[in-house]
Amino acid sequence: MRTAQEMTDPLTPVETMSGNAGTLRKGLSRIPGKYHAYLLAPPALLVFLCLWQLLVMLGSYPTFILPAPAIVFRKFVLALTDGTLLHHARATLREVLLGLALGLSAATCLGYIFAKSKSMERLLSPYIVASQSIPIVALAPLLVIWFGFGTLSKVIVCALIVFFPVLINTIVGLRSVDENLVDLMRSYGATRRQMFTMLEIPAALPVLLGGLKIGVTLSVIGAVVGEFVAADEGLGFLVNLSRGLFDTPMMFVALFALVIIALSLYGGVVLLENRLLSWRRIE
Amino acid sequence: MNHPILTAEGVDKTYPSREGDVSALRDISLTITEGEFVSLVGPSGCGKTTLLRILGGLLQADRGGVHIDGQILTEPRRDIGFIFQDPTLMPWRSVLKNVTLPLEVQGRNGHEHRKRAMELLGLVGLLGFENLHPHELSGGMQQRVAIARALVHEPAILLMDEPFGSLDAITRNQMNLELLRIWNATRKTILMVTHTIQEAIFLADRVLIMSPRPGHIQATLEVDLPRPRDNEIYYNEDFAKLYHLVRDSIAAA
Ligand SMILES: Nc1ncnc2c1ncn2[C@@H]1O[C@H](COP(=O)(O)OP(=O)(O)OP(=O)(O)O)[C@@H](O)[C@H]1O
Ligand SMILES: [Mg+2]
């Protein structure tokens, strides 16, 4: 059975395609049933590319408006071989990972404090909610002024955008711990630390991982927003640069690279989830 | 050996609520001697769970005090074991790991403890289920895991809140016999809440009868049926007499 979460998974293809059914089925038998749907992702991509090509041919758009898939692919190979793509992707990935680390640790620490202390939450949450009402795009230029044009300002934009959803999920997760289990642990004379590691973390984990899923997707957006304001490297910078040069194929390449980063991060969290929450999976 | 291990004196408890305060317990006093098996019966909502939580140090009384072995009780103690009204298992732990949880918390990990946990799982009829997770068990099976867990760290006092409430009559009877066997072998002090009058009499040396709101110990009944007991005792004339006595006192409460 598929869980609700898998249903909304962006990796799950919408379209299906009847391919080489015989060999496909033989291959399928070696892969657990719940992953079968993922196998349809490549053919679905193929359908998407065909439609794209068709659109370009029917509309006869110039390349700087809508480049054909083949042109984009050639550009992709070129950017990959001359090292441009890897250079910019690495810069963005670094910002994303550092931003995630910062945002996650700040949000989980503060989330723990808020979950434990209602008065701390009442004291600080108005400011946090207020800060969230400022669009990050409007805040990013200020952050660049404060933290410079380098990686740091992007990391901070990224961390800020990751912070809020993770904070909320941490609070909700920790508050959802079963009171009876708390009593049980108390009756064994559990220390605060044991309460945390043996009860609170595992109990909150499903919700925490949900927050992480939102966080990793947002983190890519955060890095790009930061790079749009001021940067000399990164995929967001590459998009901006190519726009100036009317190099639309390169913009597509950069966008696809961003998608790949976001999908990999998300996939990583899903793998982590399958591993850590394996007890829930057998139904 | 008639030394009082658990005493409560003048315990009051009131819960605040939106519709005014709920007086749950009023002036509860009781003494349980070491190795004694005491049953507590009373209508639903009369404060049995509240009393058990106070006796175990999970809840503070508003007035009065609880003494364990002469020491005033202010927080939970490791030598008091609980079986809650719900199984209260950790859903992310396997059955075996749920049973060994108290040992793990108390830093007593080891091979012989695992063996002990497996023995107890055998005792409650769950051998072969040790690697499953709680959601893969029925409600009654989950409760039996909780029973095994409560016995694994060998607390001197066991406070049990309707431990067999979710079991069918036959399994329940088996568990009753097992519990008596364990009690006989280990001589723990047991206070057990139950809704079933027969069960209360079958197991206990003494039955406490509680009256509802505010909860108060209305009567105490000595059960002087011979031990060791088995199912034969249900046909005993004295058993029937005690049964009617308890039922009448609950009705009068
Ligand atoms: N946490 C709480 N907050 C407010 N009122 C409570 C709370 N827990 C129990 N009560 C009230 O105290 C009274 C006694 O509750 P308790 O759970 O001790 O009853 P009980 O005898 O165990 O009932 P049952 O046999 O149904 O389990 C009830 O009237 C209940 O409404
Ligand atoms: Mg109760």
XYZ file of C-alpha atoms and ligand atoms in Angstrom:
568
model
C 0.000 0.000 0.000
C 1.190 3.492 -0.712
C 1.053 6.042 2.029
C -0.526 9.431 1.568
C 2.877 11.001 1.655
C 4.083 8.952 -1.276
C 1.025 9.958 -3.260
C 1.968 13.614 -3.127
C 5.605 12.888 -3.753
C 6.793 15.060 -6.638
C 8.837 12.114 -7.855
C 5.702 10.141 -8.575
C 4.887 10.458 -12.251
C 1.465 11.560 -13.367
C 1.543 10.095 -16.822
C 2.220 6.496 -17.654
C 3.600 4.941 -20.792
C 3.372 1.460 -22.142
C 6.960 0.640 -22.996
C 8.644 -2.655 -23.464
C 6.247 -4.323 -21.065
C 7.792 -7.807 -21.079
C 11.350 -6.892 -20.114
C 10.071 -4.194 -17.821
C 8.063 -6.685 -15.819
C 11.015 -9.029 -15.528
C 13.115 -6.171 -14.175
C 10.303 -5.109 -11.884
C 10.220 -8.374 -10.011
C 13.632 -7.583 -8.549
C 12.483 -4.240 -7.135
C 10.116 -3.942 -4.152
C 6.547 -3.207 -5.228
C 6.283 0.164 -3.544
C 9.008 1.587 -5.797
C 7.413 0.491 -9.067
C 5.792 3.865 -9.532
C 9.218 5.521 -9.536
C 10.225 3.449 -12.560
C 7.642 5.315 -14.582
C 9.446 8.604 -13.960
C 11.937 8.250 -16.872
C 9.264 7.465 -19.501
C 7.203 10.335 -18.139
C 10.205 12.603 -18.648
C 10.435 11.365 -22.215
C 6.799 12.293 -22.824
C 7.485 15.707 -21.367
C 10.489 16.222 -23.675
C 8.460 15.138 -26.728
C 5.699 17.607 -25.887
C 8.284 20.318 -25.434
C 9.877 19.564 -28.800
C 6.427 19.533 -30.391
C 5.624 22.937 -28.905
C 8.868 24.422 -30.249
C 8.204 22.963 -33.708
C 4.556 24.031 -33.884
C 5.141 27.520 -32.534
C 8.505 27.930 -34.279
C 9.755 29.986 -31.336
C 13.196 31.548 -31.558
C 15.821 29.972 -29.330
C 16.067 32.953 -26.987
C 12.384 32.511 -26.094
C 12.011 28.753 -25.992
C 15.004 26.647 -26.977
C 14.419 23.100 -28.199
C 15.321 20.279 -25.787
C 18.195 19.192 -28.020
C 19.762 22.646 -27.874
C 19.409 22.751 -24.122
C 20.914 19.294 -23.868
C 23.894 20.294 -26.006
C 24.382 23.337 -23.811
C 24.147 21.117 -20.754
C 26.883 18.816 -22.034
C 29.009 21.800 -22.958
C 28.596 23.478 -19.570
C 29.310 20.193 -17.880
C 32.496 19.481 -19.825
C 33.993 22.940 -19.545
C 33.371 22.926 -15.798
C 31.061 25.965 -15.679
C 28.093 24.019 -14.447
C 29.943 22.143 -11.738
C 31.598 25.324 -10.519
C 28.272 27.148 -10.096
C 26.412 24.108 -8.836
C 29.075 23.559 -6.209
C 28.780 27.170 -5.044
C 25.002 26.895 -4.730
C 25.183 23.514 -3.060
C 27.645 24.882 -0.515
C 25.321 27.780 0.317
C 22.358 25.433 0.526
C 24.069 22.947 2.818
C 25.556 25.586 5.115
C 22.253 27.456 5.159
C 20.397 24.275 5.974
C 22.802 23.442 8.769
C 22.462 26.897 10.279
C 18.693 27.150 9.798
C 18.033 23.651 11.081
C 20.159 23.956 14.179
C 18.764 27.369 15.089
C 15.175 26.238 14.470
C 15.436 22.967 16.376
C 17.154 24.585 19.377
C 14.632 27.401 19.584
C 11.816 24.955 18.850
C 12.897 22.830 21.799
C 12.931 25.858 24.083
C 9.502 26.978 22.864
C 8.040 23.511 23.192
C 9.243 23.372 26.812
C 8.432 26.908 27.844
C 5.156 28.575 26.966
C 6.363 31.874 28.398
C 9.454 31.913 26.177
C 7.188 31.249 23.233
C 4.858 34.082 24.224
C 7.817 36.406 24.648
C 9.577 35.700 21.361
C 7.047 34.337 18.906
C 5.532 37.747 17.981
C 8.945 38.841 16.726
C 9.487 35.641 14.837
C 6.077 35.797 13.202
C 6.645 39.463 12.373
C 10.008 38.666 10.807
C 8.306 36.055 8.670
C 5.914 38.622 7.260
C 8.819 40.437 5.566
C 9.329 38.871 2.128
C 12.766 37.332 1.982
C 13.368 38.960 -1.428
C 12.976 42.345 0.228
C 15.255 41.417 3.086
C 18.019 39.876 0.970
C 19.575 43.189 -0.238
C 19.909 44.312 3.364
C 21.580 41.065 4.307
C 24.040 41.496 1.469
C 24.919 44.950 2.790
C 25.448 43.537 6.263
C 27.156 40.261 5.460
C 28.950 41.027 2.212
C 28.781 39.701 -1.308
C 30.246 36.324 -0.531
C 28.819 33.034 0.604
C 27.825 34.233 4.075
C 24.943 36.465 2.992
C 23.444 33.635 0.901
C 23.845 31.187 3.736
C 21.924 33.540 5.961
C 19.117 34.096 3.463
C 18.919 30.338 3.084
C 18.910 29.763 6.845
C 16.179 32.365 7.357
C 13.868 30.784 4.836
C 14.444 27.304 6.261
C 14.049 28.461 9.838
C 10.325 29.028 10.200
C 8.782 25.798 8.890
C 11.342 23.756 10.783
C 10.699 25.751 13.960
C 6.952 25.179 13.740
C 7.380 21.483 13.052
C 9.815 21.103 15.929
C 7.340 22.693 18.328
C 4.407 20.662 17.035
C 6.465 17.470 17.059
C 7.735 17.888 20.603
C 4.322 18.915 21.925
C 2.727 15.845 20.390
C 4.666 13.504 22.684
C 2.217 11.200 24.466
C 1.750 12.369 28.078
C 1.335 8.786 29.220
C 4.738 7.899 27.828
C 6.177 10.856 29.711
C 4.637 9.431 32.893
C 6.013 6.016 32.055
C 9.527 7.370 31.663
C 9.131 9.381 34.858
C 8.105 6.247 36.707
C 11.434 4.661 35.746
C 13.275 7.689 37.093
C 14.475 8.738 33.642
C 16.875 11.668 33.518
C 16.160 14.723 31.399
C 18.652 13.505 28.863
C 17.022 10.079 28.647
C 13.634 11.758 28.248
C 15.086 13.633 25.315
C 16.920 10.855 23.533
C 14.647 7.916 24.275
C 11.248 9.597 24.119
C 11.118 13.112 22.717
C 13.325 12.679 19.676
C 11.822 9.425 18.395
C 8.282 10.617 19.130
C 8.799 13.905 17.319
C 10.790 12.414 14.461
C 7.973 11.945 11.925
C 6.967 15.606 12.261
C 10.600 16.763 12.340
C 11.315 14.966 9.092
C 8.212 16.554 7.587
C 9.694 19.946 8.467
C 13.004 18.916 6.975
C 11.293 18.048 3.688
C 9.865 21.538 3.462
C 13.184 22.979 4.646
C 15.388 21.380 1.981
C 13.102 22.515 -0.814
C 13.000 26.056 0.512
C 16.750 26.139 1.067
C 17.394 26.001 -2.686
C 15.051 28.931 -3.174
C 16.868 30.814 -0.405
C 20.269 30.360 -2.036
C 18.965 31.529 -5.430
C 17.292 34.581 -3.911
C 20.595 35.479 -2.259
C 22.491 35.011 -5.499
C 20.036 37.141 -7.421
C 20.839 40.129 -5.264
C 24.597 40.021 -5.588
C 26.919 37.201 -6.454
C 29.696 36.175 -8.741
C 28.994 32.477 -8.710
C 26.162 30.006 -8.155
C 23.279 28.759 -10.247
C 21.138 31.786 -9.431
C 23.983 33.969 -10.634
C 24.208 31.823 -13.778
C 20.493 32.370 -14.492
C 20.947 36.101 -14.037
C 24.067 36.203 -16.185
C 22.521 34.201 -19.023
C 19.470 36.427 -18.976
C 21.719 39.426 -19.609
C 23.376 37.587 -22.503
C 20.067 36.349 -23.938
C 21.514 32.881 -23.502
C 18.187 31.206 -22.785
C 19.506 27.632 -23.211
C 21.974 28.322 -20.390
C 19.122 29.575 -18.211
C 17.367 26.285 -18.790
C 20.522 24.384 -17.910
C 20.852 26.328 -14.661
C 17.186 25.780 -13.822
C 17.475 22.053 -14.427
C 20.549 21.927 -12.237
C 18.574 23.628 -9.470
C 15.791 21.103 -9.883
C 18.287 18.264 -9.674
C 19.756 19.680 -6.455
C 16.316 20.124 -4.897
C 15.184 16.652 -5.947
C 18.358 15.025 -4.621
C 18.028 16.765 -1.275
C 14.382 15.801 -1.045
C 15.189 12.251 -2.080
C 17.855 12.172 0.597
C 15.301 13.104 3.250
C 12.893 10.465 1.933
C 15.647 7.849 2.193
C 16.443 9.032 5.702
C 12.774 8.828 6.561
C 12.465 5.292 5.220
C 15.434 4.334 7.302
C 14.507 6.044 10.555
C 10.779 5.383 10.400
C 10.989 1.881 9.002
C 8.817 0.640 11.870
C 5.827 2.456 10.376
C 6.230 1.187 6.865
C 5.099 -2.391 7.165
C 1.338 -2.232 6.985
C 6.651 -9.609 57.958
C 3.537 -7.474 58.498
C 5.426 -4.298 57.984
C 3.577 -1.468 56.227
C 5.342 -0.651 52.973
C 2.867 1.770 51.453
C 0.748 4.182 53.442
C -1.408 7.117 52.477
C -2.832 9.535 54.974
C -5.653 12.024 54.418
C -5.027 12.357 50.707
C -7.162 14.954 48.939
C -7.040 15.773 45.246
C -9.005 18.356 43.317
C -8.655 18.939 39.598
C -9.263 22.431 38.297
C -11.483 22.525 35.237
C -13.381 25.060 33.168
C -16.654 24.161 34.855
C -15.272 24.614 38.348
C -13.109 22.321 40.408
C -13.602 18.561 40.364
C -12.987 16.988 43.707
C -11.537 13.627 42.702
C -10.340 12.231 46.052
C -11.279 13.114 49.602
C -9.512 12.016 52.725
C -8.097 8.752 51.467
C -6.100 6.775 53.986
C -4.793 3.289 53.448
C -2.016 1.006 54.535
C -0.620 -1.847 52.504
C 1.753 -4.267 54.153
C 4.728 -5.810 52.480
C 3.877 -8.705 50.193
C 0.180 -8.012 50.314
C -2.106 -8.226 47.293
C -4.818 -5.576 47.436
C -7.599 -4.993 44.912
C -9.306 -1.675 44.429
C -12.791 -1.596 42.975
C -15.182 1.258 42.364
C -17.416 2.760 39.718
C -15.919 4.482 36.701
C -14.694 7.999 37.395
C -14.427 7.559 41.162
C -10.725 8.408 41.186
C -8.952 5.050 41.079
C -6.446 6.131 38.452
C -5.881 9.386 40.302
C -5.190 7.533 43.527
C -2.759 5.151 41.825
C -0.869 8.036 40.267
C -0.570 9.718 43.655
C 0.593 6.495 45.310
C 3.233 6.106 42.601
C 4.513 9.661 42.947
C 3.404 10.718 39.463
C 0.910 13.190 40.867
C 1.114 15.384 43.968
C -1.766 15.247 46.419
C -3.294 18.566 47.462
C -3.325 17.465 51.069
C -2.046 14.502 52.987
C 0.957 12.396 52.155
C 2.179 9.075 50.892
C 4.952 7.127 52.584
C 6.905 4.283 51.060
C 8.889 2.276 53.583
C 8.520 5.168 55.997
C 9.921 7.705 53.567
C 7.729 10.509 52.293
C 7.081 10.181 48.557
C 7.715 13.280 46.473
C 8.657 11.847 43.094
C 8.447 8.515 41.254
C 10.675 5.784 42.644
C 12.355 3.007 40.757
C 11.041 0.352 43.100
C 7.455 1.163 42.133
C 6.248 -0.347 38.874
C 3.213 0.773 36.937
C 0.802 -0.855 34.594
C -1.298 1.919 33.124
C -4.892 1.634 31.988
C -3.674 1.885 28.362
C -0.740 -0.209 27.145
C 1.403 2.948 26.733
C 3.988 1.355 24.469
C 6.539 3.209 22.391
C 5.350 2.675 18.809
C 8.866 2.959 17.361
C 10.273 0.198 19.553
C 9.874 -3.490 18.896
C 8.000 -5.587 21.435
C 11.250 -6.826 22.964
C 12.722 -3.332 23.141
C 9.557 -2.105 24.804
C 9.930 -4.766 27.448
C 13.582 -3.957 28.081
C 12.892 -0.196 28.241
C 12.893 0.055 32.065
C 16.230 -1.764 32.213
C 17.686 0.504 29.588
C 16.573 3.628 31.444
C 18.042 2.261 34.642
C 21.299 1.416 32.934
C 20.912 -2.325 33.308
C 21.631 -3.556 29.816
C 23.002 -6.972 29.279
C 22.517 -10.419 27.971
C 20.838 -11.836 31.049
C 18.330 -8.996 30.989
C 17.404 -9.807 27.416
C 16.934 -13.387 28.491
C 14.709 -12.271 31.347
C 12.631 -10.174 28.932
C 12.204 -13.174 26.645
C 11.124 -15.300 29.610
C 8.493 -12.749 30.527
C 7.295 -12.559 26.926
C 6.897 -16.312 27.064
C 4.972 -15.943 30.283
C 2.472 -13.566 28.700
C 2.236 -15.775 25.605
C 4.029 -13.500 23.176
C 7.041 -15.561 22.180
C 7.590 -15.180 18.467
C 6.193 -11.655 18.494
C 9.250 -10.006 20.028
C 10.414 -8.342 16.813
C 7.063 -6.905 15.804
C 6.017 -3.359 16.565
C 3.073 -2.457 18.813
C 0.801 -1.419 15.932
C 1.070 -4.950 14.598
C -0.460 -6.395 17.786
C -4.031 -6.520 19.028
C -5.066 -4.378 21.984
C -4.939 -7.334 24.355
C -1.504 -8.368 23.113
C -0.256 -4.818 23.625
C -1.509 -4.880 27.190
C 0.338 -8.154 27.767
C 3.536 -6.480 26.535
C 2.920 -3.774 29.132
C 2.561 -6.465 31.796
C 5.850 -8.081 30.826
C 7.486 -4.664 30.857
C 6.211 -3.898 34.353
C 7.741 -7.096 35.703
C 11.122 -6.934 34.002
C 12.840 -4.550 36.403
C 11.375 -6.338 39.408
C 9.910 -3.421 41.319
C 9.017 -4.211 44.914
C 5.624 -2.547 44.562
C 3.377 -2.945 41.548
C 0.545 -0.515 40.919
C -1.765 -1.885 38.265
C -4.609 0.039 36.664
C -7.068 -2.436 35.159
C -4.254 -4.429 33.595
C -6.525 -7.078 32.137
C -9.371 -4.798 31.115
C -8.848 -5.383 27.413
C -8.489 -9.163 27.586
C -11.124 -11.792 26.905
C -12.432 -13.831 29.834
C -10.295 -16.902 29.104
C -7.010 -15.057 28.621
C -7.878 -12.949 31.596
C -8.295 -16.017 33.755
C -4.954 -17.356 32.537
C -3.300 -14.031 33.302
C -4.863 -14.037 36.765
C -3.380 -17.451 37.471
C -0.009 -16.334 36.103
C -0.096 -13.195 38.198
C -0.784 -15.224 41.320
C 2.080 -17.531 40.424
C 4.442 -14.581 39.928
C 3.259 -12.949 43.100
C 3.733 -16.188 44.981
C 7.253 -16.599 43.662
C 8.385 -13.008 44.124
C 6.204 -11.746 46.964
C 5.800 -8.320 45.492
C 3.354 -5.896 47.002
C 0.536 -5.398 44.538
C -2.263 -2.875 44.380
C -4.540 -3.588 41.479
C -7.512 -1.651 40.166
C -10.173 -3.747 38.509
C -13.766 -3.463 37.404
C -14.420 -7.139 37.818
C -15.511 -8.135 41.300
C -14.649 -11.817 40.790
C -11.155 -10.927 39.714
C -10.726 -8.601 42.685
C -11.659 -11.361 45.127
C -9.866 -14.149 43.308
C -6.519 -12.381 43.472
C -6.494 -10.335 46.627
C -5.925 -10.548 50.336
C -8.037 -7.470 50.723
C -10.538 -5.595 48.562
C -10.877 -1.834 48.895
C -14.192 -0.414 47.714
C -14.284 3.175 46.573
C -17.316 5.454 46.452
C -17.614 8.018 43.669
C -17.002 11.751 43.568
C -15.253 12.663 45.612
C -13.533 9.295 45.763
C -13.409 7.838 49.205
C -12.581 4.394 50.555
C -16.015 3.214 51.533
C -15.277 -0.267 52.766
C -12.486 -2.775 53.162
C -13.065 -6.490 52.864
C -10.678 -9.185 54.058
C -10.561 -12.112 51.653
C -9.706 -15.084 53.820
C -9.927 -17.686 51.106
C -7.158 -20.284 51.257
C -4.066 -20.010 49.078
C -2.749 -21.138 46.671
C -5.918 -20.485 44.728
C -7.069 -21.926 41.448
C -10.261 -21.877 39.402
C -11.930 -24.223 41.885
C -12.329 -21.300 44.222
C -15.002 -19.768 42.039
C -17.310 -22.596 43.184
C -16.492 -22.020 46.831
C -19.411 -20.903 48.967
C -17.315 -18.288 50.752
C -16.371 -16.851 47.391
C -20.020 -16.358 46.530
C -20.617 -14.693 49.894
C -17.729 -12.301 49.391
C -18.926 -11.567 45.891
C -22.325 -10.512 47.167
C -20.788 -8.457 49.944
C -18.616 -6.503 47.517
C -21.467 -6.026 45.095
C -23.758 -4.741 47.800
C -21.155 -2.308 49.075
C -20.570 -0.922 45.591
C -24.294 -0.553 45.114
C -24.562 1.243 48.453
C -21.709 3.586 47.569
N -6.223 15.402 34.324
C -7.453 15.629 34.803
N -7.964 16.866 34.780
C -9.195 17.117 35.283
N -9.992 16.190 35.812
C -9.545 14.937 35.860
C -8.253 14.580 35.357
N -8.088 13.251 35.520
C -9.205 12.807 36.109
N -10.088 13.795 36.319
C -11.396 13.681 36.976
O -11.201 13.020 38.202
C -12.157 12.018 38.402
C -11.499 10.688 38.664
O -10.831 10.276 37.495
P -10.020 8.921 37.446
O -9.385 8.828 36.110
O -9.134 8.839 38.610
O -11.194 7.848 37.552
P -11.147 6.264 37.510
O -11.740 5.774 38.769
O -9.801 5.785 37.172
O -12.165 5.940 36.320
P -12.145 4.698 35.303
O -12.565 3.501 36.066
O -13.168 5.079 34.280
O -10.781 4.611 34.752
C -13.062 12.025 37.194
O -14.274 12.610 37.544
C -12.352 12.855 36.165
O -13.274 13.665 35.502
Mg -8.993 4.860 35.532
